[in-house]
Amino acid sequence: SVIVPVHNSERWLDACLKSVWEQDFKETMELSIFNDSSKDGSAEIIEKWKTKLADAGVPVVVGSNDSSRPRGVGFAKNQAVIQSSGTYLCFLDSDDVMMPQRVRLQHEAAIQRPNSIIGCQVRREPLESTERYTRWINNLTEEQLLTQVFTSHGPTVIMPTWFCSREWFFHVGKFDEGGKGVPEDLLFFYKHIQKGGEVFRVNHCLLLYRYHPQAATHSVLEGTIWNHRVRFLEDRVLSSWTSFTIWNAGKQGKKLYRSLSPANRKKVTAFCDVDGKKIAKGFYTYEESEERPKPKIPICHFREATPPFIICVKLDLTGGAFETNLNMLNLKEGMDYYHFN
């Protein structure tokens, strides 16, 4: 079942549904659309493609929320899944376009990996938008798909590329239906990992992934995502560490320190950095602390620091300087350090 939530998508919907029609998948396939209170011409476009797809042997199930208020992406996706009947679910956003081999190649991968979310590589449209993010999506190694789940980039395989079994989807337990401002894909992804789910990427570009101001992603506040990420990091990593170093004595490193639970703040033995000015200060005083005396955390050069590290330095931004420093230490990602950037 190809799962498509729709809300005021007339601008992109033709290209999106045409890409379902163009799939080279030879087995049975259906399209399940949920129209969440669209006020534009989306419903007419859906009707047109319903006939065309049915003629091509692809039945179309259409559900809708006819009230004046949209219920949000999480609700629309859940409804589209509930009304569908396929053994596998292929998620597709109404503003994106699949390559003809997408369903076939991800289906092959999903059969081998029953408890995985399967993703793929993407092409960004317009091409120059979010270049660092797109490089990250497309170039993570198989190990990094699980180690880099704490970064601000979100899920290591992005939601519009997700493909998984229906059974596994319901085992994880559907999307959060809180509506606008809820990062429903991130929360589902975290639950998936907590339940022992795996992450796999088909290394072919199978999706044209559009970037535009109307995208639902833009309604989620950075602070909301930050808090979810910190809790997930504490649960998955810090709970089993007795001490660690925060790599970055600047704004991001200090923000992470202040966001930690009191028990995890006590585990921070030092901040480390390359910036001579920050290192010269000698320590960071946690001024907001109720404790007396206030905690003072040493600041040292990264070469003097003791792993494990939580790294709060952005990747792919320093012309390779940070990456060179990190490689110099011969550490193992997922054991000696995690990225939280």
Tab-separated table of C-alpha atoms in Angstrom, residues 130-299:
chain	number	residue	atom	x	y	z
A	130	THR	CA	19.729	22.048	2.209
A	131	GLU	CA	22.973	20.779	0.662
A	132	ARG	CA	24.577	19.602	3.942
A	133	TYR	CA	21.390	17.810	4.966
A	134	THR	CA	21.053	16.075	1.595
A	135	ARG	CA	24.698	14.943	1.682
A	136	TRP	CA	24.095	13.569	5.186
A	137	ILE	CA	20.937	11.645	4.128
A	138	ASN	CA	22.682	10.074	1.151
A	139	ASN	CA	26.109	9.259	2.587
A	140	LEU	CA	25.629	7.820	6.086
A	141	THR	CA	27.256	4.414	6.463
A	142	GLU	CA	25.185	1.409	7.535
A	143	GLU	CA	26.499	1.761	11.121
A	144	GLN	CA	25.805	5.514	11.200
A	145	LEU	CA	22.138	4.902	10.378
A	146	LEU	CA	21.925	3.791	14.022
A	147	THR	CA	24.683	5.864	15.663
A	148	GLN	CA	23.688	9.272	14.249
A	149	VAL	CA	20.045	9.164	15.379
A	150	PHE	CA	20.658	11.914	17.984
A	151	THR	CA	21.622	14.715	15.599
A	152	SER	CA	19.439	17.718	14.804
A	153	HIS	CA	18.948	16.305	11.289
A	154	GLY	CA	16.363	13.894	12.729
A	155	PRO	CA	15.689	10.352	11.447
A	156	THR	CA	18.683	8.907	9.580
A	157	VAL	CA	16.322	7.721	6.840
A	158	ILE	CA	13.837	10.488	6.127
A	159	MET	CA	10.099	9.953	6.485
A	160	PRO	CA	9.082	10.383	2.809
A	161	THR	CA	11.390	7.440	1.946
A	162	TRP	CA	10.036	5.045	4.602
A	163	PHE	CA	8.982	1.532	3.663
A	164	CYS	CA	8.100	-1.118	6.268
A	165	SER	CA	5.811	-4.043	6.987
A	166	ARG	CA	2.302	-3.322	8.240
A	167	GLU	CA	2.893	-5.715	11.130
A	168	TRP	CA	5.985	-3.823	12.265
A	169	PHE	CA	4.241	-0.444	11.901
A	170	PHE	CA	1.492	-1.503	14.311
A	171	HIS	CA	4.060	-3.130	16.619
A	172	VAL	CA	5.729	0.289	16.955
A	173	GLY	CA	2.298	1.841	17.387
A	174	LYS	CA	1.253	4.469	14.824
A	175	PHE	CA	2.109	8.169	14.559
A	176	ASP	CA	1.487	10.765	17.250
A	177	GLU	CA	-1.713	12.644	16.378
A	178	GLY	CA	-0.943	15.845	18.310
A	179	GLY	CA	-1.188	17.821	15.070
A	180	LYS	CA	0.659	20.993	14.137
A	181	GLY	CA	4.016	21.423	15.851
A	182	VAL	CA	4.484	17.714	16.707
A	183	PRO	CA	7.513	15.981	15.082
A	184	GLU	CA	5.487	12.796	14.486
A	185	ASP	CA	8.122	11.169	12.265
A	186	LEU	CA	10.921	11.704	14.820
A	187	LEU	CA	8.790	10.332	17.676
A	188	PHE	CA	7.834	7.260	15.626
A	189	PHE	CA	11.481	6.736	14.641
A	190	TYR	CA	12.607	6.883	18.303
A	191	LYS	CA	9.894	4.393	19.346
A	192	HIS	CA	10.951	2.145	16.468
A	193	ILE	CA	14.545	2.097	17.757
A	194	GLN	CA	13.461	1.613	21.383
A	195	LYS	CA	11.541	-1.487	20.288
A	196	GLY	CA	14.650	-2.965	18.666
A	197	GLY	CA	13.864	-1.833	15.132
A	198	GLU	CA	16.610	-1.666	12.529
A	199	VAL	CA	17.364	0.958	9.893
A	200	PHE	CA	18.409	0.193	6.343
A	201	ARG	CA	18.883	2.336	3.240
A	202	VAL	CA	18.629	1.190	-0.379
A	203	ASN	CA	21.573	2.929	-2.026
A	204	HIS	CA	19.734	4.231	-5.047
A	205	CYS	CA	18.126	7.630	-5.513
A	206	LEU	CA	14.444	6.648	-5.455
A	207	LEU	CA	12.761	9.913	-4.460
A	208	LEU	CA	12.604	13.520	-5.595
A	209	TYR	CA	12.346	15.318	-2.248
A	210	ARG	CA	10.932	18.831	-2.498
A	211	TYR	CA	11.862	21.756	-0.280
A	212	HIS	CA	9.330	24.582	-0.001
A	213	PRO	CA	7.964	27.001	2.623
A	214	GLN	CA	4.570	25.220	2.915
A	215	ALA	CA	6.106	21.921	4.106
A	216	ALA	CA	4.700	20.665	7.438
A	217	THR	CA	8.258	20.305	8.820
A	218	HIS	CA	8.501	24.078	9.222
A	219	SER	CA	5.695	24.136	11.827
A	220	VAL	CA	7.751	22.176	14.383
A	221	LEU	CA	9.636	24.311	16.900
A	222	GLU	CA	13.363	23.732	17.311
A	223	GLY	CA	12.948	23.691	21.104
A	224	THR	CA	10.439	20.824	20.904
A	225	ILE	CA	12.841	18.727	18.835
A	226	TRP	CA	15.783	19.632	21.095
A	227	ASN	CA	13.959	18.370	24.195
A	228	HIS	CA	12.954	15.084	22.541
A	229	ARG	CA	16.545	14.566	21.360
A	230	VAL	CA	18.057	15.223	24.797
A	231	ARG	CA	15.658	12.762	26.485
A	232	PHE	CA	16.368	10.131	23.833
A	233	LEU	CA	20.151	10.596	24.246
A	234	GLU	CA	19.809	10.261	28.035
A	235	ASP	CA	17.706	7.131	27.693
A	236	ARG	CA	19.764	5.353	25.024
A	237	VAL	CA	23.343	6.409	25.814
A	238	LEU	CA	23.936	8.399	28.980
A	239	SER	CA	21.998	5.987	31.199
A	240	SER	CA	24.802	3.428	30.721
A	241	TRP	CA	27.755	5.876	30.960
A	242	THR	CA	29.306	6.818	34.296
A	243	SER	CA	31.151	9.869	32.945
A	244	PHE	CA	31.689	11.704	29.660
A	245	THR	CA	33.129	14.810	27.983
A	246	ILE	CA	31.098	17.332	25.972
A	247	TRP	CA	33.043	18.277	22.817
A	248	ASN	CA	32.289	22.005	22.368
A	249	ALA	CA	32.782	24.591	25.105
A	250	GLY	CA	30.642	27.089	23.186
A	251	LYS	CA	26.935	27.794	23.031
A	252	GLN	CA	25.737	24.356	21.861
A	253	GLY	CA	27.857	22.389	24.333
A	254	LYS	CA	26.728	24.514	27.272
A	255	LYS	CA	23.111	24.319	26.140
A	256	LEU	CA	23.311	20.519	26.134
A	257	TYR	CA	24.871	20.538	29.612
A	258	ARG	CA	22.080	22.760	30.991
A	259	SER	CA	19.401	20.570	29.340
A	260	LEU	CA	20.585	17.361	31.014
A	261	SER	CA	18.947	15.860	34.085
A	262	PRO	CA	20.828	16.662	37.357
A	263	ALA	CA	22.125	13.059	37.480
A	264	ASN	CA	23.564	13.286	33.955
A	265	ARG	CA	25.042	16.764	34.538
A	266	LYS	CA	27.095	15.224	37.359
A	267	LYS	CA	28.609	12.767	34.840
A	268	VAL	CA	30.145	15.576	32.726
A	269	THR	CA	33.852	15.562	33.629
A	270	ALA	CA	34.905	18.275	31.159
A	271	PHE	CA	34.193	20.331	28.076
A	272	CYS	CA	36.782	20.145	25.300
A	273	ASP	CA	37.445	22.455	22.347
A	274	VAL	CA	40.094	23.727	19.922
A	275	ASP	CA	39.455	27.406	20.649
A	276	GLY	CA	42.358	28.805	22.707
A	277	LYS	CA	40.189	31.550	24.249
A	278	LYS	CA	37.623	29.089	25.576
A	279	ILE	CA	40.342	26.758	26.888
A	280	ALA	CA	42.146	29.692	28.575
A	281	LYS	CA	39.042	30.343	30.710
A	282	GLY	CA	39.850	27.057	32.450
A	283	PHE	CA	36.317	26.086	33.386
A	284	TYR	CA	32.607	26.746	32.861
A	285	THR	CA	30.553	27.801	35.881
A	286	TYR	CA	26.953	26.628	35.873
A	287	GLU	CA	25.437	29.888	37.141
A	288	GLU	CA	21.799	28.696	37.112
A	289	SER	CA	22.580	25.900	39.566
A	290	GLU	CA	20.892	25.795	42.971
A	291	GLU	CA	23.969	24.017	44.341
A	292	ARG	CA	26.500	25.825	46.535
A	293	PRO	CA	29.258	26.079	45.513
A	294	LYS	CA	28.064	26.242	41.888
A	295	PRO	CA	29.422	23.433	39.672
A	296	LYS	CA	32.596	24.325	37.759
A	297	ILE	CA	33.343	22.123	34.760
A	298	PRO	CA	36.929	22.116	33.423
A	299	ILE	CA	37.562	23.132	29.793
